[in-house]
PDB file of C-alpha atoms in Angstrom:
ATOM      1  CA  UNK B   1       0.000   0.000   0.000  1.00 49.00           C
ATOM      2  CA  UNK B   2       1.797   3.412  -0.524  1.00 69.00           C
ATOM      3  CA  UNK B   3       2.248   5.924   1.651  1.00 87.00           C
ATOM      4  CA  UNK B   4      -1.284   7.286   3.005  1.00 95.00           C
ATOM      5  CA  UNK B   5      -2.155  10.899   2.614  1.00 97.00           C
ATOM      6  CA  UNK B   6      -2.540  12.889   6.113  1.00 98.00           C
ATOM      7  CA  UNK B   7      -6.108  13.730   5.216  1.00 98.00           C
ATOM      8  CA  UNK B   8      -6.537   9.122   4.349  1.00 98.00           C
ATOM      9  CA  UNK B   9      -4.779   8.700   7.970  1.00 98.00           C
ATOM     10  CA  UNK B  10      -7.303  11.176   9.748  1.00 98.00           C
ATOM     11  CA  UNK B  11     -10.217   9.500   7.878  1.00 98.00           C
ATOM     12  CA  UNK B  12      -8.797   6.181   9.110  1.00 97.00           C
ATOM     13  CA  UNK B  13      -8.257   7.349  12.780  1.00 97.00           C
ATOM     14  CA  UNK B  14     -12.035   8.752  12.768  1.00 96.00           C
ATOM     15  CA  UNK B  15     -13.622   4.935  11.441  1.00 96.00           C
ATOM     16  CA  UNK B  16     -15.239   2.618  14.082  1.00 94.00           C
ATOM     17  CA  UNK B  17     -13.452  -0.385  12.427  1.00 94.00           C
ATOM     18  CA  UNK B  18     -15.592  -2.797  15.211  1.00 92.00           C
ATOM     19  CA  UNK B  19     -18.895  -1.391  13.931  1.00 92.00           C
ATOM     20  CA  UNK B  20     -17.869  -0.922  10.324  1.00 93.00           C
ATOM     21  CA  UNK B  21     -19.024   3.049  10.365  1.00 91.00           C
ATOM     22  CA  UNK B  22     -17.501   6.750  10.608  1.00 91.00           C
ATOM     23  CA  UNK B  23     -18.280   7.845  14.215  1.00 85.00           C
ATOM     24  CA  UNK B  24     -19.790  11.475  13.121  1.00 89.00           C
ATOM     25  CA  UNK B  25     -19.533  12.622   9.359  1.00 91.00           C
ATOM     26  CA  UNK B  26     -19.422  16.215  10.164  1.00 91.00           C
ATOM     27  CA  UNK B  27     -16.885  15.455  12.286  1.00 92.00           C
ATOM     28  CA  UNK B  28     -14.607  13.516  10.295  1.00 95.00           C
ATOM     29  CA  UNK B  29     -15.473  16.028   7.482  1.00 96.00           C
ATOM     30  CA  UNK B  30     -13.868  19.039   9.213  1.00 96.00           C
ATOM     31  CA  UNK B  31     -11.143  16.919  10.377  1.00 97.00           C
ATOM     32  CA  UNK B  32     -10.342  15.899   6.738  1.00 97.00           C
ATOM     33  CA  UNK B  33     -10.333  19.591   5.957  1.00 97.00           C
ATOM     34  CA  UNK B  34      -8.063  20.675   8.367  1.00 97.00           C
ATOM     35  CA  UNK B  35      -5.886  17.601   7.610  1.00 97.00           C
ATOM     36  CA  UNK B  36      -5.972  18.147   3.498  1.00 97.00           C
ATOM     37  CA  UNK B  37      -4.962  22.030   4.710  1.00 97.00           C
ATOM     38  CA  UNK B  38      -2.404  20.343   6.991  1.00 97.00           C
ATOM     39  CA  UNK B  39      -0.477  18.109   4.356  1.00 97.00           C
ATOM     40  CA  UNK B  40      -0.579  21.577   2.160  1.00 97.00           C
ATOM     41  CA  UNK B  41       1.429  23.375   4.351  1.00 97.00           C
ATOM     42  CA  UNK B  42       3.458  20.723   5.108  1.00 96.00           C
ATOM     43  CA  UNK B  43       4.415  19.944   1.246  1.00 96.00           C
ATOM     44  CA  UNK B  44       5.152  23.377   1.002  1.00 96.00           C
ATOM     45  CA  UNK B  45       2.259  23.952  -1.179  1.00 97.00           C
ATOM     46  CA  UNK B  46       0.283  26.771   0.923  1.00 97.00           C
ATOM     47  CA  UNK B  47       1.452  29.308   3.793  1.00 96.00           C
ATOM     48  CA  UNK B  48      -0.440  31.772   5.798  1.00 96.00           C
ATOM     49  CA  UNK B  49      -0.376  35.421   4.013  1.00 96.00           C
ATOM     50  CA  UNK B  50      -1.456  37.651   7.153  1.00 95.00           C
ATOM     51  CA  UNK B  51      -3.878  35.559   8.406  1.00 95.00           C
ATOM     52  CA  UNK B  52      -5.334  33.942   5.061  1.00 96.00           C
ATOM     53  CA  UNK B  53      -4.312  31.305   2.747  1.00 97.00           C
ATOM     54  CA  UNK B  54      -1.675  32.002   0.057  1.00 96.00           C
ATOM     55  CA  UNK B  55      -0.732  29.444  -2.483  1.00 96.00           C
ATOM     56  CA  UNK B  56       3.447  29.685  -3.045  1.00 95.00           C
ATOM     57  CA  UNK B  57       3.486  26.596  -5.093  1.00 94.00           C
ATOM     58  CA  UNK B  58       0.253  25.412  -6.843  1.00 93.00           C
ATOM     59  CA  UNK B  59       2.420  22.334  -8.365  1.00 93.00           C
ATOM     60  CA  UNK B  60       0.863  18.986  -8.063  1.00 94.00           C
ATOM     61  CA  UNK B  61       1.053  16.508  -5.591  1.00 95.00           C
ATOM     62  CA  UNK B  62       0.203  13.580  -7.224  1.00 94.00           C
ATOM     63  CA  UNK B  63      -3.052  12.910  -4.585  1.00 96.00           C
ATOM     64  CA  UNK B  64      -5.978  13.984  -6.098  1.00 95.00           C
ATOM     65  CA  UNK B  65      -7.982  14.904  -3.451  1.00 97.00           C
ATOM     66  CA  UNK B  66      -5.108  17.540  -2.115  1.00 97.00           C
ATOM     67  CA  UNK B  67      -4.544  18.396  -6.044  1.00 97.00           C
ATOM     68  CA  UNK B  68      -8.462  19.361  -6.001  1.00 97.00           C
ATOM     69  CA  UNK B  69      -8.281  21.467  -3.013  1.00 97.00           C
ATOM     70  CA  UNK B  70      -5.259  23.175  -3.498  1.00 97.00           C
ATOM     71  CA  UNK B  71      -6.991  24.628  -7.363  1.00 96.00           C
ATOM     72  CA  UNK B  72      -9.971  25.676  -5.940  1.00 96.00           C
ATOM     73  CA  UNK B  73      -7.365  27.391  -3.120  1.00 97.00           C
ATOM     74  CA  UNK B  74      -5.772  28.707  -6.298  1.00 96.00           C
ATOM     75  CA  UNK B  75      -8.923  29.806  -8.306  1.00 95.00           C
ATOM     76  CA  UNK B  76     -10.281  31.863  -5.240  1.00 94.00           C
ATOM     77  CA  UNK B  77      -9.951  35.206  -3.702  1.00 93.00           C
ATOM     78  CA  UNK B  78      -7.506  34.926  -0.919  1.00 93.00           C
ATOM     79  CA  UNK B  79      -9.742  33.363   2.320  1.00 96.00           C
ATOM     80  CA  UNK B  80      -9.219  32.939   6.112  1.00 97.00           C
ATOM     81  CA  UNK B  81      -7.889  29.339   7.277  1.00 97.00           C
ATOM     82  CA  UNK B  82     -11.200  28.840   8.779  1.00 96.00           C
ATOM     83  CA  UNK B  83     -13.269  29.693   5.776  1.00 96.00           C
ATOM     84  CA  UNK B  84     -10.940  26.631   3.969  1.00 97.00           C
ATOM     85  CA  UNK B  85     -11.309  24.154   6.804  1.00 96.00           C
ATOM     86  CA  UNK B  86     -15.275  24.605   6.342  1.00 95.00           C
ATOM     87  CA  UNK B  87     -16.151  24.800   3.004  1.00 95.00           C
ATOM     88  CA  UNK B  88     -17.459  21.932   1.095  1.00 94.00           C
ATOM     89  CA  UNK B  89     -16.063  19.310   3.761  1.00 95.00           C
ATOM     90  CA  UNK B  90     -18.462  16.610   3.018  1.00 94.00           C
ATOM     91  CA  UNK B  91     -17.754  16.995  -0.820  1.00 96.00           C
ATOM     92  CA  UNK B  92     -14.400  16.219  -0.114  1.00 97.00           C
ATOM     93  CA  UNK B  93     -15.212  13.617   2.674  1.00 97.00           C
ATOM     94  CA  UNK B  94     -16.793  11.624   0.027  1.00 95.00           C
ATOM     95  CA  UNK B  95     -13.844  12.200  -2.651  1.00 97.00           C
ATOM     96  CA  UNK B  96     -11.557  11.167  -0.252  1.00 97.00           C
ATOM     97  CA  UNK B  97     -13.951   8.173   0.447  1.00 97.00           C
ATOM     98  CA  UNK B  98     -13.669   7.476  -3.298  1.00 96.00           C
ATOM     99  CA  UNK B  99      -9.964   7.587  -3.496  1.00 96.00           C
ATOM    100  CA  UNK B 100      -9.470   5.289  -1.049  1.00 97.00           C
ATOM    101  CA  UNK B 101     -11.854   2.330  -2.211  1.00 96.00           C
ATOM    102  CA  UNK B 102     -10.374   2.671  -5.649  1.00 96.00           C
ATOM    103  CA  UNK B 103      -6.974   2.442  -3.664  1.00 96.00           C
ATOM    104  CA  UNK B 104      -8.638  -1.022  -1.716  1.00 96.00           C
ATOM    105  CA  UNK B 105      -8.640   0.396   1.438  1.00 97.00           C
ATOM    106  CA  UNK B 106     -11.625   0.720   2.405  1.00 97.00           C
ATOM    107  CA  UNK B 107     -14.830  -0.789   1.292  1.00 96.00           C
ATOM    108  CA  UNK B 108     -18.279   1.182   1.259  1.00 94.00           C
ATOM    109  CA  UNK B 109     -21.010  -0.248   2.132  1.00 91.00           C
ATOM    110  CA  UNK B 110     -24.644   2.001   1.362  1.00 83.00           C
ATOM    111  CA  UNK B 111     -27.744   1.452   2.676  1.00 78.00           C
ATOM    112  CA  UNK B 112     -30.798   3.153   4.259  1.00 77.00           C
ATOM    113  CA  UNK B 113     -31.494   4.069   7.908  1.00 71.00           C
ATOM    114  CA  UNK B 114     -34.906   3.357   8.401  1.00 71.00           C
ATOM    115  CA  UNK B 115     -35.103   2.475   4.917  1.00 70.00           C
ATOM    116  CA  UNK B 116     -35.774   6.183   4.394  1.00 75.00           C
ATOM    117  CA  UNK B 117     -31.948   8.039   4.974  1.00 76.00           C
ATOM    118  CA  UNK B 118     -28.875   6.955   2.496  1.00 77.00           C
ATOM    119  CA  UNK B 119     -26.037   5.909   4.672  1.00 82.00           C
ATOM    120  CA  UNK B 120     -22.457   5.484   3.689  1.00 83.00           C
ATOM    121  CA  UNK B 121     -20.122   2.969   6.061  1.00 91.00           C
ATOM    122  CA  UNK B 122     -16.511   2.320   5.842  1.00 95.00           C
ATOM    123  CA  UNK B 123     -15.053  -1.267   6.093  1.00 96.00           C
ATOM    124  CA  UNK B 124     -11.464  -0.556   6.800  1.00 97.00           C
ATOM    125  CA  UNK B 125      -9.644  -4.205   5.171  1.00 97.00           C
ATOM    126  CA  UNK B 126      -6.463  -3.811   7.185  1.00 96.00           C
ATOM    127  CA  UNK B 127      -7.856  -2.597  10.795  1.00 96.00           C
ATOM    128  CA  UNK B 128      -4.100  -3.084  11.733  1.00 97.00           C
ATOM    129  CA  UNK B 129      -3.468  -0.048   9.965  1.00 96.00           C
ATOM    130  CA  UNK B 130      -5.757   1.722  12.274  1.00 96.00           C
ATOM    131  CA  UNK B 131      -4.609   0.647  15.491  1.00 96.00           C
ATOM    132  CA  UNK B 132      -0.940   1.729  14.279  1.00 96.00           C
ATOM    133  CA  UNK B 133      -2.492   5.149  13.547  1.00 97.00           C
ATOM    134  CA  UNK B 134      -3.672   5.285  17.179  1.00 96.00           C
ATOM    135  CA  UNK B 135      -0.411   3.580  18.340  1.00 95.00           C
ATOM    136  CA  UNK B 136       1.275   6.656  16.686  1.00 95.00           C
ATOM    137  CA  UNK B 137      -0.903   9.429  17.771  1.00 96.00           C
ATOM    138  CA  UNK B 138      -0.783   8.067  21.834  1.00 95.00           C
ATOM    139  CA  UNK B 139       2.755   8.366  21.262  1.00 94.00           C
ATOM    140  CA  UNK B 140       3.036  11.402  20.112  1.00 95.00           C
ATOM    141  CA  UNK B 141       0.474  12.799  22.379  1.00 93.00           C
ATOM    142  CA  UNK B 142       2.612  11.425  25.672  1.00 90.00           C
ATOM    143  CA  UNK B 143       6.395  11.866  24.370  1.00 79.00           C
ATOM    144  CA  UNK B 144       8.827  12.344  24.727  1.00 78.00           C
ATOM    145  CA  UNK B 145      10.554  10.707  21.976  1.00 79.00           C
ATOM    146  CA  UNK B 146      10.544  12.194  18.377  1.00 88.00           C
ATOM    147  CA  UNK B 147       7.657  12.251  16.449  1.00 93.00           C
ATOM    148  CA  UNK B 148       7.111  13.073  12.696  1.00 95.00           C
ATOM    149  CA  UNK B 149       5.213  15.977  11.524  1.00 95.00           C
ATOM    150  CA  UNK B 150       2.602  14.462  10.000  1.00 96.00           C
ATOM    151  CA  UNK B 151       2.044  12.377  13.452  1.00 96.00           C
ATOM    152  CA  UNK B 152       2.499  15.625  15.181  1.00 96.00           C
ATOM    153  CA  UNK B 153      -0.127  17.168  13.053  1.00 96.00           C
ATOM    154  CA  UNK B 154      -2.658  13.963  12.938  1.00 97.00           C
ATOM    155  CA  UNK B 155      -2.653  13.728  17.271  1.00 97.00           C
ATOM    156  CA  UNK B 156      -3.527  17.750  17.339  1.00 96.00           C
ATOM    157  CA  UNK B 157      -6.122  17.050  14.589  1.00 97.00           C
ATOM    158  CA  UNK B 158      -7.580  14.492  16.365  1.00 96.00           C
ATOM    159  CA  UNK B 159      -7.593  16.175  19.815  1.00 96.00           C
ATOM    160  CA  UNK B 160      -9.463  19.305  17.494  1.00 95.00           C
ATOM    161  CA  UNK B 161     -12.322  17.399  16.876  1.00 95.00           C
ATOM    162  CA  UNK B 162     -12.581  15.849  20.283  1.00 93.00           C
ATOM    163  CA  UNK B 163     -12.217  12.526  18.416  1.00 92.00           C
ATOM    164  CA  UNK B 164     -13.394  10.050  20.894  1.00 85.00           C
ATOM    165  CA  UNK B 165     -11.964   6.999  21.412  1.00 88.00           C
ATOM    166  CA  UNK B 166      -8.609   8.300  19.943  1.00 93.00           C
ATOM    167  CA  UNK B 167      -8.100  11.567  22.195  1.00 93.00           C
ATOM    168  CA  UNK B 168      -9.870  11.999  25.429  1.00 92.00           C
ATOM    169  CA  UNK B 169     -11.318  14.454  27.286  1.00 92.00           C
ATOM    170  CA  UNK B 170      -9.233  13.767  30.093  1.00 94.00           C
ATOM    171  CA  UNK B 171      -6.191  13.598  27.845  1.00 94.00           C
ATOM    172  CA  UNK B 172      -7.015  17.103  26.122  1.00 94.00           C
ATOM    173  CA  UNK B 173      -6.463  18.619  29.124  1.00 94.00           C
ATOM    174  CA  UNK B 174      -3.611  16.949  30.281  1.00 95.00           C
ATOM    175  CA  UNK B 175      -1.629  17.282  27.490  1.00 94.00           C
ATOM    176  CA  UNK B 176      -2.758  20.617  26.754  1.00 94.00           C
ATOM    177  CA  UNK B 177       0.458  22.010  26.233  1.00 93.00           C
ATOM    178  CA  UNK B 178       1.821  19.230  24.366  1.00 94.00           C
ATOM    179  CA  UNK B 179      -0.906  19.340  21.936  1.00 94.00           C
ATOM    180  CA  UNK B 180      -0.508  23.179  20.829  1.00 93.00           C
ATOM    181  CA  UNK B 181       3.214  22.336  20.970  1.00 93.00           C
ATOM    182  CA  UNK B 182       2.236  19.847  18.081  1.00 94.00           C
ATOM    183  CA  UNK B 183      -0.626  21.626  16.599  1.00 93.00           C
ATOM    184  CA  UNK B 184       2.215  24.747  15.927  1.00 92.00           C
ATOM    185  CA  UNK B 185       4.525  22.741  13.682  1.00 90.00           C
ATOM    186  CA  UNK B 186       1.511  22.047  11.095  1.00 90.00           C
ATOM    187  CA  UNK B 187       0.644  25.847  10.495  1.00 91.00           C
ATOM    188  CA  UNK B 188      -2.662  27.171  10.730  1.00 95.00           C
ATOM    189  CA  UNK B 189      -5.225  24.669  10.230  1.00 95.00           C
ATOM    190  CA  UNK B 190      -5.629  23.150  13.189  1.00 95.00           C
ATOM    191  CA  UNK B 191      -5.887  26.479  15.307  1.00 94.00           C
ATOM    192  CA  UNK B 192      -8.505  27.516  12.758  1.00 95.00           C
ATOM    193  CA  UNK B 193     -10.314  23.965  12.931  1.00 95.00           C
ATOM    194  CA  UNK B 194     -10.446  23.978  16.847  1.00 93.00           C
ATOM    195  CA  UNK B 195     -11.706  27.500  16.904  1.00 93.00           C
ATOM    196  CA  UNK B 196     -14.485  26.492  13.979  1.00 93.00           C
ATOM    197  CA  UNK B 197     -15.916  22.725  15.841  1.00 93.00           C
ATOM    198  CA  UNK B 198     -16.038  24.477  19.362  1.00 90.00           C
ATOM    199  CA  UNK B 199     -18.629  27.113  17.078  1.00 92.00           C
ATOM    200  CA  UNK B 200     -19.985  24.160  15.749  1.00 87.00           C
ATOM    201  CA  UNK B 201     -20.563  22.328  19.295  1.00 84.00           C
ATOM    202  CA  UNK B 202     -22.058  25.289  20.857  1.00 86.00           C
ATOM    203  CA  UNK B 203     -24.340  25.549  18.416  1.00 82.00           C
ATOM    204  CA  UNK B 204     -25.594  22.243  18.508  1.00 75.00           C
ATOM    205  CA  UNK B 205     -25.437  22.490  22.591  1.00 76.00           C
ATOM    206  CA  UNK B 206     -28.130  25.519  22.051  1.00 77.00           C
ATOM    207  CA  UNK B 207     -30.209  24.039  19.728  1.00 73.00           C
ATOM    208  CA  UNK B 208     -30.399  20.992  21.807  1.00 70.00           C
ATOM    209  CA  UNK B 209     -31.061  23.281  25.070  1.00 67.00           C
ATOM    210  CA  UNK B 210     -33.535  25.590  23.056  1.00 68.00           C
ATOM    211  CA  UNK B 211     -35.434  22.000  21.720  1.00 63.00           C
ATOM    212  CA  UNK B 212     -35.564  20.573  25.460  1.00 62.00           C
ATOM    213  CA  UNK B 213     -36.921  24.116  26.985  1.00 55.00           C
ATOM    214  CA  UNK B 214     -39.738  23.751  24.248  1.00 49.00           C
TER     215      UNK B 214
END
């Protein structure tokens, strides 16, 4: 299998490989945002121009979801890392979904909930690969030995999204520290995606208050 994209290693991280599902698709979808923003920066292919994205080398990267983002990145007026980490995220959930069942990662199984809703579920062939992606990120989150950048970048995404079962509550605030410390080296998506899900959470937290009070 080659080398998986940072964006293919967050999807992985966020699948429930004992129930054969994605634990939250909005979720996963910023995640895969922030992670496809992520690998940018670290290839060298975008940098932060005064607080929005700039595109220094629009050169391909021979993965073609991070080829798609960084044209439309290329084709638009210059936007804040937040605007970037939002936009379209389930559109490129599913291309990244696409790219890696063509790739035999991942199988996708449809269906209906209720036999009214479509539903999409991963079946991850090599779970191994999975636990080695948590393996890496628990490592990475407790030190102190060396850890990669894309690691670095994948355990701050992950602790972002509040992804459970990979990064826990209780660890988030341990670690605190640690995590910025690794969040930093991968630019600034993952500041932007923190900032944009804790929006997103209280949002839903209202709407679920305003719901109960009615």
């Amino acid at each position: 299998m080659t080398e998986l994209s940072l964006p293919a290693k967050a999807y992985l991280l966020a699948c429930d490989v004992g129930k054969n599902k994605l634990r939250d698709r909005q979720r996963a979808g910023l995640m895969i945002r922030g992670a496809a923003l992520t690998d940018l920066v670290l290839r060298g292919r975008v940098a932060d121009d005064d607080g929005k994205v700039a595109v220094p080398d629009a050169g391909p990267t021979g993965d073609l979801v991070l080829d798609e983002m960084l044209a439309e990145i290329a084709g638009e007026s210059p936007r804040k890392w937040k605007w970037w980490v939002r936009k379209d995220a389930r559109g490129t959930l599913e291309a990244l979904e696409s790219q890696l069942e063509t790739a035999g990662v991942i199988d996708m199984k449809t269906g209906r909930v209720l036999g009214l809703f479509p539903s999409r579920n991963p079946i991850v062939r090599d779970p191994a690969v999975v636990e080695r992606l948590r393996a890496s990120v628990d490592q990475a989150l407790r030190g102190p030995s060396p850890v990669s950048d894309t690691d670095a970048a994948l355990t701050a995404l992950a602790a972002a999204v509040e992804l459970r079962g990979v990064v826990s509550g209780k660890d988030r605030r341990r670690y605190k520290d640690r995590i910025e410390e690794l969040g930093e080296r991968g630019g600034d998506a993952v500041p932007a995606l923190r900032k944009l899900f804790r929006e997103l959470r209280a949002v839903r937290a209202s709407a679920v208050s305003s719901s109960g009070g009615s």
